[in-house]
Amino acid sequence: MRKTLPFAIVTGVGFFMLVQYFVPREEFEIIYEWSLDWIIVIGCFAMLLGLWSLTMASIHKVQRKTPGWGYSVIALIGLIFMLIVGLYPGQASLVKGSIFMLFFEYIYIPIQATMFSLLAFYIASAAYRAFRARTILATILLVSALIIMLRLVPLGPLSSVNQWLANFILTVPNMAAKRAFWIGVGLGATATALKIMLGIERTYMGRD
Amino acid sequence: MVETIGIWIAAILTLGIFSFLYKDNPFYKFCESLFVGVSAGYWFATTFWQVMMPKLVDNLAAGRWIYIIGGIFGILMLLRLFPKIGWISRWSLALVVGTTAGLYFTRYLVSNGMVQTENTIMPIFVTGNLPQTIGNLVIVVGTFCGLVYFFFSKEHKGTFGGFAKVGIWFIMVSFGASFGYTVMSRMSLLLGRLDYLFGTWLGLIK
Amino acid sequence: MRKITISLLTIFLLTLFVNISFSQEEPLPPSEVKASDTPNDNGHSITVTWKLSPDDGAGKKNVVAYEILRSDNPEGEFEIRGVAPAGESRFDDKGAKEKTDKNYLPGHKNFYYKVRAKADKTFAESEVSNPAFAYGQWYHTGKTTVLIGVILFSAFALYFINLARKGKKLFVRPLAGIEAVDEAIGRATEMGKPILYIIGLGSADMIATIASFTILSRVAKKTAEYQTPILIPCYDSVVMAVAQETVRAAYLEAGRPDSYKEENIFFVTSMQFAYVAGVNGIMLRERPATNFYLGKFYAESLILAETGSVAGSIQISGTDEIAQIPFFIAATDYTLIGEELYAASAYLGKEPVLLGTLKAQDWGKALVIISLILGALAASFNFQFFLNLFRVQL
Amino acid sequence: MSFYEQMMNLDRRWVYLIIGIVVVITAIVPFDVPLYVTPEVQSVYDFVESLNSGDILMIGVDYAPEAMAELHPMMYAITRQAFKRDVKLLLCCLHQNGPGMVEQVISQVSKEYNKVNGMDYVYLGYKPYPAITILAMGQNFRIPFPEDYYGTPLDSLTMMRSITNYDNVRAILNISAGSSTEYWINYANGRYNALLAIGVTGVMTSDYYPFLQSRQIFGLIGGMKGAAEYEYLAEKDGYISKKKDQLSAYKSMPIQTTTHVVVILFIVIGNIGYFMSKKKNS
């Protein structure tokens, strides 16, 4: 029960999903649709696990008075508050103008957008520190990035030369590399899926 | 009124996050904790209403009892919270992993393997069009070398190693191009934030 | 006399007028309307074909579209099921499979079709077609190429796994990112600091995430042996559950089940940048000696990697998300590129069966290379047959 | 520590500060940047120019508010150009968080040009599973979208009477920040031979250039720069105007240029430092 059943399930549903790809019949299609929905439902229940983990971790920090426990209190308050105003009013909480959505708009969105915009600084810093022509590979990466970036800089008569070069990079070597990359990923993913279905790769699922 | 207060709060939180660029500080820590808490609450409530309700509750209410299976496996998942019977939750994990492994087997083989191969098959010789001929030739050679780079069971030595080397060069060119283009997107994001601070909040620019 | 002339003239003019206004006569109807089950489907669709109306095409009496009508009784009332543009001679009358759907088309029930050639204001109807019913198929004939691919690939894999089981040594070339793993764990142990392992933003069902679990399992086993704590902040609750299982099993295998701490594998939040904010905090406050970023990553990759580098950690990254690899290359110490991420578990485990599948992947690539070369030649010389082999129907 | 070594180990906060200062200064003192219009943007613009009044253009809008900065300018410029030329628009949205935003754009622009919903444009709304939806629309728009965004059955919309599937639209423009673009290319173009052009975020641009080479798309508007080029063309022909503040991407080009110059300089300086300190050590 503990050991065998999970792998029987993996192999069973795995092969069913493989077979249904080739069978257009209605019965297969319906089971396929159900399984996808079941997985979504399982994910919904699993949300509770996440919530539990987050809450318990914060409570532990507060109880043990670990350094910075006050911030855990803030996280907890934010969480509980959002749950109350998000769940208690029913689906009305998702309507624009509700307290829930106001919090989303004026707290979540601005922080989210600002975190995202930090990338503007980080990309500059990464360019400064990491783009050094240490090896041939690093040099190629750097030169290709420079050519693309120069597209945004008016270079006068050189502009059209650079445009041509950038266009060549994007349509020829870029395409070849991406194709090779994607084909490799495709085969690797297929192999991983096969390993799971055959039960060769089972590290992800406990052993006791 | 609500809007004005909202904009002020948003602007202050924006500054709090930016302060992280200087160094980790209590202001940032406050914003971070608030952000984590609020986002988790938002995520839970919206998923509950937008996914859980239509996928499980509405289906059951409409008499589609088969959905109870999803519910049962979902509840089994929660047994993880009880160490003694936590192992039962593996059945649910098995269902999730098994289903998608079966799906991905063909999905990746088709969309990444076969479709990409099909797209790469192109005539090398295009009569009367030298640039295109050269371009196509380089693409085929580049894809070939790129694939050689990803060979794991053969040592990259000799001619084979040479191909692999050219392959990783091609890949690096492509990564450089990605990087170069992304700079633009990231700067746009920063502009958006500054627009908010100086325009929406302070009203300095229009 | 004059009166008669006028009335005659009126009649003449009228007929002329009528003639002009009706000069757009009915077009000729389409012919040979045939109905049959749509192949390769779930059994709720009927394909209708017809011969174009002779008035279809440029310079003729303007058929603008065809309307397809259906009835379950050849004499009964027909309802419009769809429109096909002029020049088209085929229509799939695709229905829904749910009985409750408005558009439900029952299988195994006879239907009759008519096709109406529409001109601007008038139309002409064809004869009623033969009866046809829809039924589902057991095999999708358009997917044979895929089936061959699946069989070939599985055969390669099984063959090499078998070979490996029999004890044949399979060579794998070294990967810098993998060789750095041991060193990175060792460094954390020396410094007495934890290891941070980030599985990324993927859900538990993504291949990159699964590949990351398999690497995590080997890494966790080593951390168990070295007694170095491993922190895993998670973005997805199912991923968290799987990660807990994985690490618990690894500790058990290493013979250190008591050192396993479930609270070290915890959930942060499922919103991209909030997660990043939380992880940033962990990096700066716990100061892990080593950060692993393995799995599915999006825009946050650079924020994580830069913060990690501020914190002075050694960083090993890997993802199959092509747009993020440049940033990992720039900001972390070692990067596994695409397929290397999937291969990593075989490298770390050195289990023969896993190496066997690596070999199968290589053979897959060899096959692709051969097809590429043959295909390029075929395309250069216009061998359409060979090109069609790769076409996959959906 | 030598000067070069110091330069090499410059605290990253200086880098942040310089970027910040440059952005703020350029925002205060803007200047005109000469713009090189790339052929892949020009061809999208020329295509819309070539449409006659009454022709139907389909726009698949697949982005969420996060990508608004880069993609909204394209969306606005194209809809304005189309409406001014009396081209009819058919819109759909395949991004979960996008439908409301698309509605805002189309209702605003349609008001500017007195266009009527159902006659001059139809907004189909949102459906999940982009691949399936795109395939189904190739058969008939009514399969995934029996009703439009506002709940009106498609058959009762005047504009939809002559429209069944991709065959009835002159071309599809996909403005997208996600993977749905791949499906538009593989299915709408690959399976149904629809004429397709795309507008994507800067991050995605290099991924989609290859499809230009293989002629699966006839044009590509990449990120803020592509949007600025489009706005530049549209302004020249009088479809949008600077006075009404309708050139948001073009307006940000000075900042894009200066920041790019700074990033390029960082790379160059970093490398000079690297080589000089290496020389010294050896």
Short mmCIF file of C-alpha atoms in Angstrom, two decimals, chain C:
data_model
loop_
_atom_site.label_atom_id
_atom_site.label_comp_id
_atom_site.label_asym_id
_atom_site.label_seq_id
_atom_site.Cartn_x
_atom_site.Cartn_y
_atom_site.Cartn_z
CA MET C 1 -54.22 54.46 -79.27
CA ARG C 2 -52.01 56.74 -77.36
CA LYS C 3 -53.23 55.24 -74.13
CA ILE C 4 -52.40 51.80 -75.38
CA THR C 5 -48.96 52.91 -76.46
CA ILE C 6 -48.29 54.34 -73.06
CA SER C 7 -49.49 51.30 -71.23
CA LEU C 8 -47.52 49.05 -73.55
CA LEU C 9 -44.50 51.18 -72.97
CA THR C 10 -45.10 51.01 -69.25
CA ILE C 11 -45.37 47.26 -69.39
CA PHE C 12 -42.26 47.08 -71.49
CA LEU C 13 -40.36 49.31 -69.12
CA LEU C 14 -41.67 47.42 -66.17
CA THR C 15 -40.60 44.08 -67.55
CA LEU C 16 -37.28 45.62 -68.40
CA PHE C 17 -36.97 46.91 -64.88
CA VAL C 18 -38.03 43.61 -63.41
CA ASN C 19 -35.55 41.93 -65.66
CA ILE C 20 -32.81 44.22 -64.51
CA SER C 21 -33.58 43.83 -60.85
CA PHE C 22 -33.81 40.08 -61.22
CA SER C 23 -30.90 39.83 -63.53
CA GLN C 24 -29.26 38.37 -60.51
CA GLU C 25 -30.94 35.04 -60.95
CA GLU C 26 -30.68 32.23 -58.53
CA PRO C 27 -27.28 30.63 -58.81
CA LEU C 28 -27.13 26.99 -59.79
CA PRO C 29 -27.16 24.77 -56.73
CA PRO C 30 -24.18 22.77 -55.55
CA SER C 31 -24.33 19.10 -56.44
CA GLU C 32 -23.17 15.71 -55.23
CA VAL C 33 -23.67 16.55 -51.58
CA LYS C 34 -22.22 13.73 -49.53
CA ALA C 35 -22.20 13.25 -45.79
CA SER C 36 -19.91 10.93 -43.87
CA ASP C 37 -18.48 10.54 -40.41
CA THR C 38 -15.56 12.88 -39.71
CA PRO C 39 -12.49 10.69 -39.30
CA ASN C 40 -10.19 10.79 -36.27
CA ASP C 41 -12.62 12.38 -33.88
CA ASN C 42 -14.65 11.71 -30.78
CA GLY C 43 -17.79 10.79 -32.70
CA HIS C 44 -19.74 14.00 -32.68
CA SER C 45 -18.98 15.43 -36.06
CA ILE C 46 -20.12 14.75 -39.62
CA THR C 47 -18.23 15.92 -42.66
CA VAL C 48 -20.21 17.27 -45.59
CA THR C 49 -18.66 17.61 -49.04
CA TRP C 50 -20.15 18.95 -52.24
CA LYS C 51 -19.31 19.88 -55.76
CA LEU C 52 -19.14 23.65 -56.13
CA SER C 53 -22.02 25.39 -57.79
CA PRO C 54 -21.10 26.19 -61.40
CA ASP C 55 -21.75 29.80 -60.44
CA ASP C 56 -18.98 29.79 -57.90
CA GLY C 57 -15.91 31.68 -58.97
CA ALA C 58 -14.87 34.93 -60.50
CA GLY C 59 -17.00 36.41 -63.26
CA LYS C 60 -19.93 34.12 -62.66
CA LYS C 61 -23.20 34.66 -60.93
CA ASN C 62 -21.59 35.33 -57.60
CA VAL C 63 -22.02 32.61 -55.08
CA VAL C 64 -20.79 34.33 -51.92
CA ALA C 65 -21.12 31.48 -49.46
CA TYR C 66 -22.58 28.06 -48.81
CA GLU C 67 -24.92 27.38 -45.97
CA ILE C 68 -24.98 23.87 -44.62
CA LEU C 69 -28.34 22.60 -43.39
CA ARG C 70 -29.10 19.50 -41.40
CA SER C 71 -32.13 17.46 -40.46
CA ASP C 72 -32.77 14.04 -38.97
CA ASN C 73 -35.50 13.47 -41.55
CA PRO C 74 -35.03 13.93 -45.30
CA GLU C 75 -38.52 15.43 -45.59
CA GLY C 76 -38.39 17.29 -42.33
CA GLU C 77 -37.28 20.76 -41.42
CA PHE C 78 -33.64 21.59 -42.01
CA GLU C 79 -31.70 23.91 -39.74
CA ILE C 80 -28.61 25.90 -40.63
CA ARG C 81 -25.49 24.39 -39.11
CA GLY C 82 -22.84 26.63 -40.54
CA VAL C 83 -21.49 28.67 -43.38
CA ALA C 84 -18.58 27.98 -45.68
CA PRO C 85 -17.09 30.68 -47.87
CA ALA C 86 -17.36 30.47 -51.64
CA GLY C 87 -14.79 28.16 -53.18
CA GLU C 88 -14.93 25.82 -50.18
CA SER C 89 -16.38 22.37 -50.80
CA ARG C 90 -16.14 20.82 -47.37
CA PHE C 91 -17.61 21.50 -43.98
CA ASP C 92 -17.23 19.70 -40.67
CA ASP C 93 -20.51 19.83 -38.81
CA LYS C 94 -18.89 19.69 -35.42
CA GLY C 95 -21.19 19.29 -32.46
CA ALA C 96 -20.70 19.15 -28.74
CA LYS C 97 -20.51 15.85 -26.90
CA GLU C 98 -22.49 16.97 -23.87
CA LYS C 99 -26.21 16.30 -24.09
CA THR C 100 -26.93 19.51 -22.25
CA ASP C 101 -25.07 21.62 -24.79
CA LYS C 102 -27.14 23.59 -27.31
CA ASN C 103 -24.84 22.37 -30.00
CA TYR C 104 -25.13 18.66 -29.06
CA LEU C 105 -24.73 16.27 -31.97
CA PRO C 106 -25.69 12.74 -31.01
CA GLY C 107 -23.53 9.94 -32.32
CA HIS C 108 -24.91 6.84 -34.09
CA LYS C 109 -27.93 8.71 -35.34
CA ASN C 110 -28.68 9.34 -39.02
CA PHE C 111 -28.68 12.89 -40.34
CA TYR C 112 -29.37 14.35 -43.76
CA TYR C 113 -27.73 17.43 -45.25
CA LYS C 114 -28.46 20.06 -47.82
CA VAL C 115 -26.11 22.73 -49.07
CA ARG C 116 -27.40 26.09 -50.08
CA ALA C 117 -25.46 28.27 -52.53
CA LYS C 118 -26.05 31.84 -51.48
CA ALA C 119 -25.89 34.76 -53.85
CA ASP C 120 -26.46 38.29 -52.70
CA LYS C 121 -30.19 38.03 -52.05
CA THR C 122 -31.17 34.68 -53.44
CA PHE C 123 -30.06 31.14 -52.93
CA ALA C 124 -30.36 27.68 -54.42
CA GLU C 125 -30.54 24.47 -52.50
CA SER C 126 -28.96 21.17 -53.38
CA GLU C 127 -30.58 17.78 -53.21
CA VAL C 128 -30.68 16.05 -49.86
CA SER C 129 -27.56 14.06 -49.11
CA ASN C 130 -27.19 10.45 -48.16
CA PRO C 131 -27.81 9.73 -44.47
CA ALA C 132 -24.73 9.62 -42.29
CA PHE C 133 -24.03 9.15 -38.61
CA ALA C 134 -21.09 10.14 -36.46
CA TYR C 135 -19.00 7.65 -34.53
CA GLY C 136 -15.72 7.83 -32.65
CA GLN C 137 -12.51 6.17 -33.79
CA TRP C 138 -10.11 3.99 -31.85
CA TYR C 139 -7.02 5.28 -33.55
CA HIS C 140 -6.06 8.67 -34.90
CA THR C 141 -4.49 7.92 -38.26
CA GLY C 142 -2.82 11.33 -38.42
CA LYS C 143 -0.66 10.51 -35.44
CA THR C 144 1.19 7.53 -36.80
CA THR C 145 4.43 9.52 -37.04
CA VAL C 146 4.17 10.28 -33.33
CA LEU C 147 3.45 6.65 -32.55
CA ILE C 148 6.57 5.63 -34.42
CA GLY C 149 8.49 8.29 -32.49
CA VAL C 150 7.16 7.03 -29.16
CA ILE C 151 7.98 3.43 -30.01
CA LEU C 152 11.46 4.23 -31.30
CA PHE C 153 12.32 6.36 -28.32
CA SER C 154 10.98 3.85 -25.79
CA ALA C 155 12.82 1.07 -27.58
CA PHE C 156 16.11 2.97 -27.37
CA ALA C 157 15.50 3.68 -23.71
CA LEU C 158 14.58 0.11 -22.79
CA TYR C 159 17.51 -1.29 -24.76
CA PHE C 160 20.08 0.91 -23.05
CA ILE C 161 18.52 0.51 -19.62
CA ASN C 162 18.76 -3.22 -20.10
CA LEU C 163 22.34 -2.90 -21.26
CA ALA C 164 23.18 -0.79 -18.24
CA ARG C 165 21.50 -3.23 -15.87
CA LYS C 166 23.66 -5.98 -17.28
CA GLY C 167 26.63 -4.00 -16.07
CA LYS C 168 27.89 -2.35 -19.24
CA LYS C 169 29.74 0.83 -18.37
CA LEU C 170 28.20 3.84 -20.06
CA PHE C 171 30.32 6.91 -20.49
CA VAL C 172 28.99 10.39 -19.71
CA ARG C 173 30.93 13.52 -20.40
CA PRO C 174 31.60 15.77 -17.41
CA LEU C 175 29.37 18.78 -16.74
CA ALA C 176 30.93 21.65 -14.81
CA GLY C 177 27.71 22.54 -13.01
CA ILE C 178 27.36 19.00 -11.68
CA GLU C 179 30.94 18.71 -10.53
CA ALA C 180 30.49 21.90 -8.58
CA VAL C 181 27.63 20.44 -6.54
CA ASP C 182 29.85 18.47 -4.17
CA GLU C 183 32.22 21.35 -3.72
CA ALA C 184 29.31 23.69 -3.01
CA ILE C 185 27.87 21.43 -0.35
CA GLY C 186 31.32 20.98 1.17
CA ARG C 187 31.79 24.72 1.34
CA ALA C 188 28.51 25.18 3.20
CA THR C 189 29.55 22.51 5.68
CA GLU C 190 32.90 24.18 6.32
CA MET C 191 31.26 27.54 6.82
CA GLY C 192 28.58 26.05 9.03
CA LYS C 193 25.90 27.74 7.00
CA PRO C 194 22.77 26.37 5.38
CA ILE C 195 22.15 25.55 1.75
CA LEU C 196 19.26 27.24 -0.05
CA TYR C 197 17.55 25.15 -2.69
CA ILE C 198 15.00 26.87 -4.92
CA ILE C 199 12.79 24.74 -7.12
CA GLY C 200 11.45 27.69 -9.08
CA LEU C 201 8.01 28.79 -10.06
CA GLY C 202 6.90 25.64 -11.83
CA SER C 203 4.07 23.47 -10.57
CA ALA C 204 4.74 19.89 -9.52
CA ASP C 205 3.69 18.60 -12.91
CA MET C 206 6.26 20.44 -14.99
CA ILE C 207 9.20 18.47 -16.29
CA ALA C 208 11.72 21.07 -15.12
CA THR C 209 10.26 20.84 -11.61
CA ILE C 210 10.38 17.06 -11.64
CA ALA C 211 13.99 17.18 -12.85
CA SER C 212 14.68 19.50 -9.95
CA PHE C 213 13.17 17.01 -7.46
CA THR C 214 15.49 14.30 -8.71
CA ILE C 215 18.50 16.58 -8.25
CA LEU C 216 17.19 17.67 -4.86
CA SER C 217 17.09 14.05 -3.81
CA ARG C 218 20.83 13.62 -4.46
CA VAL C 219 21.70 16.98 -2.95
CA ALA C 220 19.63 16.28 0.16
CA LYS C 221 21.32 12.93 0.61
CA LYS C 222 24.69 14.66 0.67
CA THR C 223 23.52 17.37 3.04
CA ALA C 224 22.20 14.64 5.31
CA GLU C 225 25.60 12.98 5.30
CA TYR C 226 27.38 16.25 5.97
CA GLN C 227 24.74 17.36 8.49
CA THR C 228 24.26 20.67 6.72
CA PRO C 229 20.77 22.16 6.92
CA ILE C 230 18.94 22.63 3.65
CA LEU C 231 16.30 25.34 3.29
CA ILE C 232 13.64 25.04 0.61
CA PRO C 233 11.20 27.94 0.31
CA CYS C 234 8.38 26.87 -2.01
CA TYR C 235 6.15 28.68 -4.43
CA ASP C 236 3.56 25.95 -4.85
CA SER C 237 1.98 23.81 -2.14
CA VAL C 238 2.06 20.58 -4.11
CA VAL C 239 5.71 21.23 -4.89
CA MET C 240 6.26 21.73 -1.18
CA ALA C 241 4.64 18.39 -0.40
CA VAL C 242 6.74 16.57 -2.98
CA ALA C 243 9.91 18.32 -1.81
CA GLN C 244 9.20 17.21 1.76
CA GLU C 245 8.74 13.62 0.61
CA THR C 246 11.91 13.77 -1.45
CA VAL C 247 14.09 15.17 1.30
CA ARG C 248 12.65 12.88 3.95
CA ALA C 249 13.45 9.88 1.77
CA ALA C 250 16.96 11.16 1.10
CA TYR C 251 17.64 11.56 4.83
CA LEU C 252 16.32 8.10 5.44
CA GLU C 253 18.56 6.70 2.76
CA ALA C 254 21.55 8.49 4.23
CA GLY C 255 20.72 6.86 7.55
CA ARG C 256 19.90 10.14 9.27
CA PRO C 257 16.12 10.25 9.54
CA ASP C 258 16.25 12.22 12.82
CA SER C 259 18.10 15.13 11.25
CA TYR C 260 15.22 15.73 8.85
CA LYS C 261 13.37 18.93 9.70
CA GLU C 262 10.09 19.39 7.93
CA GLU C 263 9.86 23.07 8.84
CA ASN C 264 12.88 23.77 6.65
CA ILE C 265 10.79 23.01 3.59
CA PHE C 266 8.13 25.64 3.73
CA PHE C 267 5.66 27.56 1.69
CA VAL C 268 6.13 31.26 1.02
CA THR C 269 3.43 32.41 -1.37
CA SER C 270 2.17 31.64 -4.83
CA MET C 271 2.57 35.08 -6.30
CA GLN C 272 5.73 35.61 -8.34
CA PHE C 273 7.27 38.77 -6.92
CA ALA C 274 5.99 38.31 -3.41
CA TYR C 275 7.79 35.00 -3.45
CA VAL C 276 10.92 36.73 -4.69
CA ALA C 277 10.65 39.33 -1.92
CA GLY C 278 10.36 36.57 0.66
CA VAL C 279 13.30 34.61 -0.72
CA ASN C 280 15.41 37.77 -0.92
CA GLY C 281 14.79 38.23 2.76
CA ILE C 282 15.86 34.68 3.53
CA MET C 283 19.06 35.08 1.51
CA LEU C 284 20.08 38.23 3.30
CA ARG C 285 19.16 37.08 6.79
CA GLU C 286 20.15 33.42 6.77
CA ARG C 287 23.19 34.04 4.55
CA PRO C 288 23.27 30.59 2.97
CA ALA C 289 26.69 29.50 1.72
CA THR C 290 25.27 27.95 -1.43
CA ASN C 291 22.18 28.68 -3.50
CA PHE C 292 20.71 26.24 -5.98
CA TYR C 293 18.25 27.52 -8.54
CA LEU C 294 17.03 24.50 -10.44
CA GLY C 295 13.67 24.26 -12.15
CA LYS C 296 11.35 26.64 -13.92
CA PHE C 297 12.27 30.31 -13.63
CA TYR C 298 10.89 33.43 -15.16
CA ALA C 299 11.71 37.13 -14.80
CA GLU C 300 12.64 36.67 -11.15
CA SER C 301 15.78 34.72 -12.07
CA LEU C 302 18.00 37.78 -12.10
CA ILE C 303 16.57 39.30 -8.92
CA LEU C 304 17.28 36.06 -7.07
CA ALA C 305 20.72 35.58 -8.55
CA GLU C 306 21.80 39.19 -7.90
CA THR C 307 20.60 39.13 -4.32
CA GLY C 308 22.36 35.83 -3.82
CA SER C 309 25.54 37.31 -5.15
CA VAL C 310 25.20 40.28 -2.79
CA ALA C 311 24.90 37.76 0.04
CA GLY C 312 28.15 36.18 -1.17
CA SER C 313 26.78 32.71 -1.83
CA ILE C 314 28.09 30.23 -4.38
CA GLN C 315 25.31 29.79 -6.90
CA ILE C 316 24.41 26.90 -9.17
CA SER C 317 21.53 27.38 -11.56
CA GLY C 318 19.71 25.49 -14.26
CA THR C 319 16.50 25.91 -16.18
CA ASP C 320 14.85 25.02 -19.45
CA GLU C 321 13.39 28.51 -19.76
CA ILE C 322 15.57 29.80 -22.58
CA ALA C 323 14.94 33.50 -21.95
CA GLN C 324 16.31 33.27 -18.41
CA ILE C 325 19.49 31.33 -19.06
CA PRO C 326 21.51 34.42 -20.10
CA PHE C 327 20.83 35.98 -16.69
CA PHE C 328 21.78 32.86 -14.84
CA ILE C 329 24.96 32.65 -16.89
CA ALA C 330 25.73 36.28 -16.05
CA ALA C 331 24.91 36.22 -12.36
CA THR C 332 25.56 32.68 -11.07
CA ASP C 333 28.70 30.57 -10.95
CA TYR C 334 27.50 27.52 -12.84
CA THR C 335 24.55 27.08 -15.14
CA LEU C 336 22.91 23.96 -16.47
CA ILE C 337 21.49 24.76 -19.89
CA GLY C 338 18.19 23.20 -20.92
CA GLU C 339 18.61 19.49 -21.42
CA GLU C 340 21.57 19.45 -19.03
CA LEU C 341 19.11 20.11 -16.23
CA TYR C 342 17.18 16.96 -17.04
CA ALA C 343 20.36 14.97 -17.36
CA ALA C 344 21.71 16.15 -14.02
CA SER C 345 19.94 13.55 -11.90
CA ALA C 346 21.56 10.76 -13.87
CA TYR C 347 24.94 12.39 -13.36
CA LEU C 348 24.53 12.78 -9.63
CA GLY C 349 23.01 9.37 -9.02
CA LYS C 350 25.29 7.45 -11.39
CA GLU C 351 22.64 4.75 -11.39
CA PRO C 352 23.00 2.63 -14.50
CA VAL C 353 19.34 2.75 -15.47
CA LEU C 354 19.35 6.52 -15.45
CA LEU C 355 22.48 6.63 -17.55
CA GLY C 356 20.69 4.29 -19.94
CA THR C 357 18.02 6.87 -20.64
CA LEU C 358 20.70 9.48 -21.25
CA LYS C 359 22.09 7.26 -23.94
CA ALA C 360 18.60 6.96 -25.41
CA GLN C 361 18.33 10.75 -25.50
CA ASP C 362 21.58 10.87 -27.46
CA TRP C 363 20.26 8.38 -29.94
CA GLY C 364 17.15 10.51 -30.26
CA LYS C 365 19.37 13.46 -31.13
CA ALA C 366 21.31 11.37 -33.62
CA LEU C 367 18.03 10.47 -35.27
CA VAL C 368 17.05 14.13 -35.43
CA ILE C 369 20.42 15.02 -36.95
CA ILE C 370 20.04 12.34 -39.61
CA SER C 371 16.53 13.56 -40.42
CA LEU C 372 17.81 17.12 -40.59
CA ILE C 373 20.46 16.26 -43.13
CA LEU C 374 18.24 13.99 -45.20
CA GLY C 375 15.43 16.52 -44.90
CA ALA C 376 17.59 19.39 -46.07
CA LEU C 377 18.60 17.35 -49.10
CA ALA C 378 15.02 16.28 -49.72
CA ALA C 379 13.84 19.88 -49.50
CA SER C 380 16.59 21.04 -51.83
CA PHE C 381 15.45 18.51 -54.40
CA ASN C 382 11.76 18.78 -53.58
CA PHE C 383 11.05 15.29 -52.26
CA GLN C 384 7.69 16.10 -50.75
CA PHE C 385 7.12 12.55 -49.53
CA PHE C 386 9.98 12.69 -47.08
CA LEU C 387 8.88 16.06 -45.73
CA ASN C 388 5.36 14.81 -45.11
CA LEU C 389 6.75 12.16 -42.77
CA PHE C 390 7.35 14.83 -40.15
CA ARG C 391 3.99 16.47 -40.41
CA VAL C 392 1.95 15.80 -37.29
CA GLN C 393 -1.82 16.15 -37.32
CA LEU C 394 -3.68 17.34 -34.28
#
